[in-house]
């Protein structure tokens, strides 16, 4: 079983929809939870990170972490065609620079 | 502020050859990590360098190696290339150790082994 599980999709939604992306994990040592966006043939771009449990909001993006359930989510409000990309969750334990990634969810937002 | 740069962007090599990839981190960043991305395995951690020393290593064979220079620039080397080494190799930099949550990636080097 992988340390981080993420449904690869693809996920197709109409423009303006609320998108929910999720990951589960098994390692309770993880304290940092990141979301990256990767466009085709580009490197991953850091969207936001959360430390431990709780919510964090940045514009149209909201990240949630539930450590008791080992479950993290990224919500995208008012989705745009430009949001079409692969979204990767990543996690790390304190003191380590090693990121453990989910498989990535491919999102398509159609006009 | 310039981002992470990687050279070359594309590379085609033959089985058995070796290859060296280069990474220049964001100015002021002292930690450099390398990852391999393939369709089947996703993004996997190769190794991390900080202060010219390898600090952490992923589960890859010894054919994969790296080094870091005093200016924080890093190189990774793959010897005796195999077809399965075809992948996007990504470099990420952060300020220091314990800053995994603020790692910034370069555009990657796409390696094709024939």
mmCIF file of N, CA and C in Angstrom, chain A residues 2 32-34 36 38 41-46 48-49 88 92-103, chain B residues 9-10 31 33 35 37 40 43 45 48 56 88 90 94 96-107 110:
data_model
loop_
_atom_site.group_PDB
_atom_site.id
_atom_site.type_symbol
_atom_site.label_atom_id
_atom_site.label_comp_id
_atom_site.label_asym_id
_atom_site.label_seq_id
_atom_site.Cartn_x
_atom_site.Cartn_y
_atom_site.Cartn_z
ATOM 1 N N UNK A 2 0.538 2.243 -0.824
ATOM 2 C CA UNK A 2 1.322 3.465 -0.896
ATOM 3 C C UNK A 2 1.066 4.318 0.339
ATOM 4 N N UNK A 32 3.395 18.341 7.392
ATOM 5 C CA UNK A 32 3.230 19.350 6.351
ATOM 6 C C UNK A 32 2.510 18.727 5.172
ATOM 7 N N UNK A 33 1.511 19.464 4.675
ATOM 8 C CA UNK A 33 0.674 18.954 3.596
ATOM 9 C C UNK A 33 0.616 20.018 2.498
ATOM 10 N N UNK A 34 1.060 19.637 1.312
ATOM 11 C CA UNK A 34 1.187 20.586 0.209
ATOM 12 C C UNK A 34 0.308 20.203 -0.961
ATOM 13 N N UNK A 36 0.368 20.892 -5.117
ATOM 14 C CA UNK A 36 1.075 21.400 -6.276
ATOM 15 C C UNK A 36 0.169 21.297 -7.499
ATOM 16 N N UNK A 38 0.465 21.062 -11.705
ATOM 17 C CA UNK A 38 1.432 20.789 -12.771
ATOM 18 C C UNK A 38 0.732 20.830 -14.123
ATOM 19 N N UNK A 41 4.000 19.213 -19.399
ATOM 20 C CA UNK A 41 5.380 19.498 -19.785
ATOM 21 C C UNK A 41 6.009 20.630 -18.966
ATOM 22 N N UNK A 42 5.502 20.820 -17.746
ATOM 23 C CA UNK A 42 6.071 21.823 -16.842
ATOM 24 C C UNK A 42 6.400 21.165 -15.507
ATOM 25 N N UNK A 43 7.172 21.867 -14.678
ATOM 26 C CA UNK A 43 7.435 21.370 -13.337
ATOM 27 C C UNK A 43 6.267 21.686 -12.416
ATOM 28 N N UNK A 44 6.138 20.971 -11.295
ATOM 29 C CA UNK A 44 5.065 21.259 -10.332
ATOM 30 C C UNK A 44 5.228 22.659 -9.734
ATOM 31 N N UNK A 45 4.099 23.324 -9.534
ATOM 32 C CA UNK A 45 4.062 24.679 -8.974
ATOM 33 C C UNK A 45 3.375 24.603 -7.610
ATOM 34 N N UNK A 46 4.050 25.080 -6.575
ATOM 35 C CA UNK A 46 3.477 25.049 -5.232
ATOM 36 C C UNK A 46 2.292 26.006 -5.137
ATOM 37 N N UNK A 48 -0.094 25.831 -2.234
ATOM 38 C CA UNK A 48 -0.207 26.187 -0.837
ATOM 39 C C UNK A 48 0.191 25.016 0.034
ATOM 40 N N UNK A 49 0.481 25.311 1.289
ATOM 41 C CA UNK A 49 0.772 24.253 2.236
ATOM 42 C C UNK A 49 0.045 24.538 3.537
ATOM 43 N N UNK A 88 -1.306 17.660 -7.568
ATOM 44 C CA UNK A 88 -0.559 16.679 -6.778
ATOM 45 C C UNK A 88 -0.585 17.072 -5.307
ATOM 46 N N UNK A 92 5.188 15.756 4.079
ATOM 47 C CA UNK A 92 6.517 15.546 4.636
ATOM 48 C C UNK A 92 6.439 15.553 6.146
ATOM 49 N N UNK A 93 7.446 14.916 6.730
ATOM 50 C CA UNK A 93 7.574 14.910 8.185
ATOM 51 C C UNK A 93 8.522 16.043 8.583
ATOM 52 N N UNK A 94 8.404 16.586 9.786
ATOM 53 C CA UNK A 94 9.270 17.692 10.204
ATOM 54 C C UNK A 94 10.744 17.312 10.154
ATOM 55 N N UNK A 95 11.573 18.252 9.689
ATOM 56 C CA UNK A 95 13.011 18.025 9.660
ATOM 57 C C UNK A 95 13.507 17.308 8.432
ATOM 58 N N UNK A 96 12.592 16.870 7.575
ATOM 59 C CA UNK A 96 12.991 16.164 6.364
ATOM 60 C C UNK A 96 12.613 16.984 5.135
ATOM 61 N N UNK A 97 13.450 16.968 4.148
ATOM 62 C CA UNK A 97 13.142 17.644 2.896
ATOM 63 C C UNK A 97 12.631 16.686 1.838
ATOM 64 N N UNK A 98 12.244 15.510 2.252
ATOM 65 C CA UNK A 98 11.738 14.506 1.325
ATOM 66 C C UNK A 98 10.226 14.626 1.250
ATOM 67 N N UNK A 99 9.729 14.881 0.047
ATOM 68 C CA UNK A 99 8.289 14.959 -0.180
ATOM 69 C C UNK A 99 7.787 13.614 -0.677
ATOM 70 N N UNK A 100 6.662 13.187 -0.118
ATOM 71 C CA UNK A 100 5.983 11.988 -0.608
ATOM 72 C C UNK A 100 4.744 12.473 -1.357
ATOM 73 N N UNK A 101 4.662 12.111 -2.632
ATOM 74 C CA UNK A 101 3.596 12.604 -3.495
ATOM 75 C C UNK A 101 2.500 11.575 -3.695
ATOM 76 N N UNK A 102 1.280 12.090 -3.905
ATOM 77 C CA UNK A 102 0.214 11.263 -4.428
ATOM 78 C C UNK A 102 0.395 11.117 -5.939
ATOM 79 N N UNK A 103 -0.444 10.302 -6.538
ATOM 80 C CA UNK A 103 -0.316 10.023 -7.973
ATOM 81 C C UNK A 103 -0.684 11.216 -8.846
ATOM 82 N N UNK B 9 17.094 20.752 -21.060
ATOM 83 C CA UNK B 9 15.659 20.491 -20.906
ATOM 84 C C UNK B 9 15.263 19.141 -21.499
ATOM 85 N N UNK B 10 15.925 18.747 -22.542
ATOM 86 C CA UNK B 10 15.633 17.471 -23.197
ATOM 87 C C UNK B 10 16.941 16.754 -23.515
ATOM 88 N N UNK B 31 19.285 24.135 -0.064
ATOM 89 C CA UNK B 31 18.924 22.707 -0.150
ATOM 90 C C UNK B 31 18.399 22.404 -1.545
ATOM 91 N N UNK B 33 16.855 19.145 -3.840
ATOM 92 C CA UNK B 33 16.366 17.765 -3.885
ATOM 93 C C UNK B 33 16.077 17.382 -5.321
ATOM 94 N N UNK B 35 13.980 14.587 -7.912
ATOM 95 C CA UNK B 35 12.864 13.666 -8.019
ATOM 96 C C UNK B 35 12.799 13.109 -9.441
ATOM 97 N N UNK B 37 10.022 11.566 -12.168
ATOM 98 C CA UNK B 37 8.587 11.468 -12.449
ATOM 99 C C UNK B 37 8.350 10.595 -13.671
ATOM 100 N N UNK B 40 4.081 5.689 -14.608
ATOM 101 C CA UNK B 40 3.723 4.529 -13.786
ATOM 102 C C UNK B 40 3.947 4.717 -12.301
ATOM 103 N N UNK B 43 5.805 10.778 -8.952
ATOM 104 C CA UNK B 43 6.968 11.539 -8.479
ATOM 105 C C UNK B 43 7.615 10.809 -7.319
ATOM 106 N N UNK B 45 11.151 10.540 -4.803
ATOM 107 C CA UNK B 45 12.319 11.234 -4.269
ATOM 108 C C UNK B 45 13.594 10.444 -4.564
ATOM 109 N N UNK B 48 18.605 14.308 -1.530
ATOM 110 C CA UNK B 48 18.641 15.710 -1.120
ATOM 111 C C UNK B 48 20.072 16.086 -0.769
ATOM 112 N N UNK B 56 19.785 12.816 2.503
ATOM 113 C CA UNK B 56 18.696 11.848 2.476
ATOM 114 C C UNK B 56 18.700 11.193 1.107
ATOM 115 N N UNK B 88 10.963 12.213 -16.449
ATOM 116 C CA UNK B 88 11.196 13.640 -16.227
ATOM 117 C C UNK B 88 11.933 13.753 -14.897
ATOM 118 N N UNK B 90 13.249 16.068 -12.009
ATOM 119 C CA UNK B 90 12.927 17.375 -11.452
ATOM 120 C C UNK B 90 13.849 17.705 -10.292
ATOM 121 N N UNK B 94 14.975 24.642 -1.694
ATOM 122 C CA UNK B 94 14.352 25.293 -0.549
ATOM 123 C C UNK B 94 15.450 25.993 0.244
ATOM 124 N N UNK B 96 16.462 25.749 3.347
ATOM 125 C CA UNK B 96 17.348 24.895 4.118
ATOM 126 C C UNK B 96 16.664 23.602 4.463
ATOM 127 N N UNK B 97 17.242 22.889 5.375
ATOM 128 C CA UNK B 97 16.655 21.633 5.795
ATOM 129 C C UNK B 97 15.398 21.930 6.609
ATOM 130 N N UNK B 98 14.437 21.039 6.556
ATOM 131 C CA UNK B 98 13.191 21.257 7.282
ATOM 132 C C UNK B 98 12.265 22.231 6.579
ATOM 133 N N UNK B 99 12.572 22.564 5.335
ATOM 134 C CA UNK B 99 11.717 23.468 4.556
ATOM 135 C C UNK B 99 11.052 22.737 3.398
ATOM 136 N N UNK B 100 10.739 21.452 3.615
ATOM 137 C CA UNK B 100 10.117 20.670 2.545
ATOM 138 C C UNK B 100 8.817 21.300 2.092
ATOM 139 N N UNK B 101 8.135 22.006 3.002
ATOM 140 C CA UNK B 101 6.850 22.591 2.661
ATOM 141 C C UNK B 101 6.986 23.806 1.755
ATOM 142 N N UNK B 102 8.200 24.243 1.531
ATOM 143 C CA UNK B 102 8.426 25.380 0.631
ATOM 144 C C UNK B 102 9.489 25.014 -0.391
ATOM 145 N N UNK B 103 9.308 23.886 -1.025
ATOM 146 C CA UNK B 103 10.189 23.460 -2.108
ATOM 147 C C UNK B 103 9.620 23.959 -3.423
ATOM 148 N N UNK B 104 10.506 24.514 -4.234
ATOM 149 C CA UNK B 104 10.106 25.059 -5.529
ATOM 150 C C UNK B 104 10.819 24.277 -6.616
ATOM 151 N N UNK B 105 10.019 23.857 -7.590
ATOM 152 C CA UNK B 105 10.536 22.973 -8.619
ATOM 153 C C UNK B 105 10.967 23.723 -9.871
ATOM 154 N N UNK B 106 11.952 23.145 -10.531
ATOM 155 C CA UNK B 106 12.342 23.606 -11.845
ATOM 156 C C UNK B 106 11.466 22.967 -12.907
ATOM 157 N N UNK B 107 11.727 23.296 -14.192
ATOM 158 C CA UNK B 107 10.903 22.766 -15.284
ATOM 159 C C UNK B 107 11.199 21.309 -15.609
ATOM 160 N N UNK B 110 13.763 16.243 -19.423
ATOM 161 C CA UNK B 110 13.106 15.029 -19.940
ATOM 162 C C UNK B 110 14.162 14.156 -20.598
#
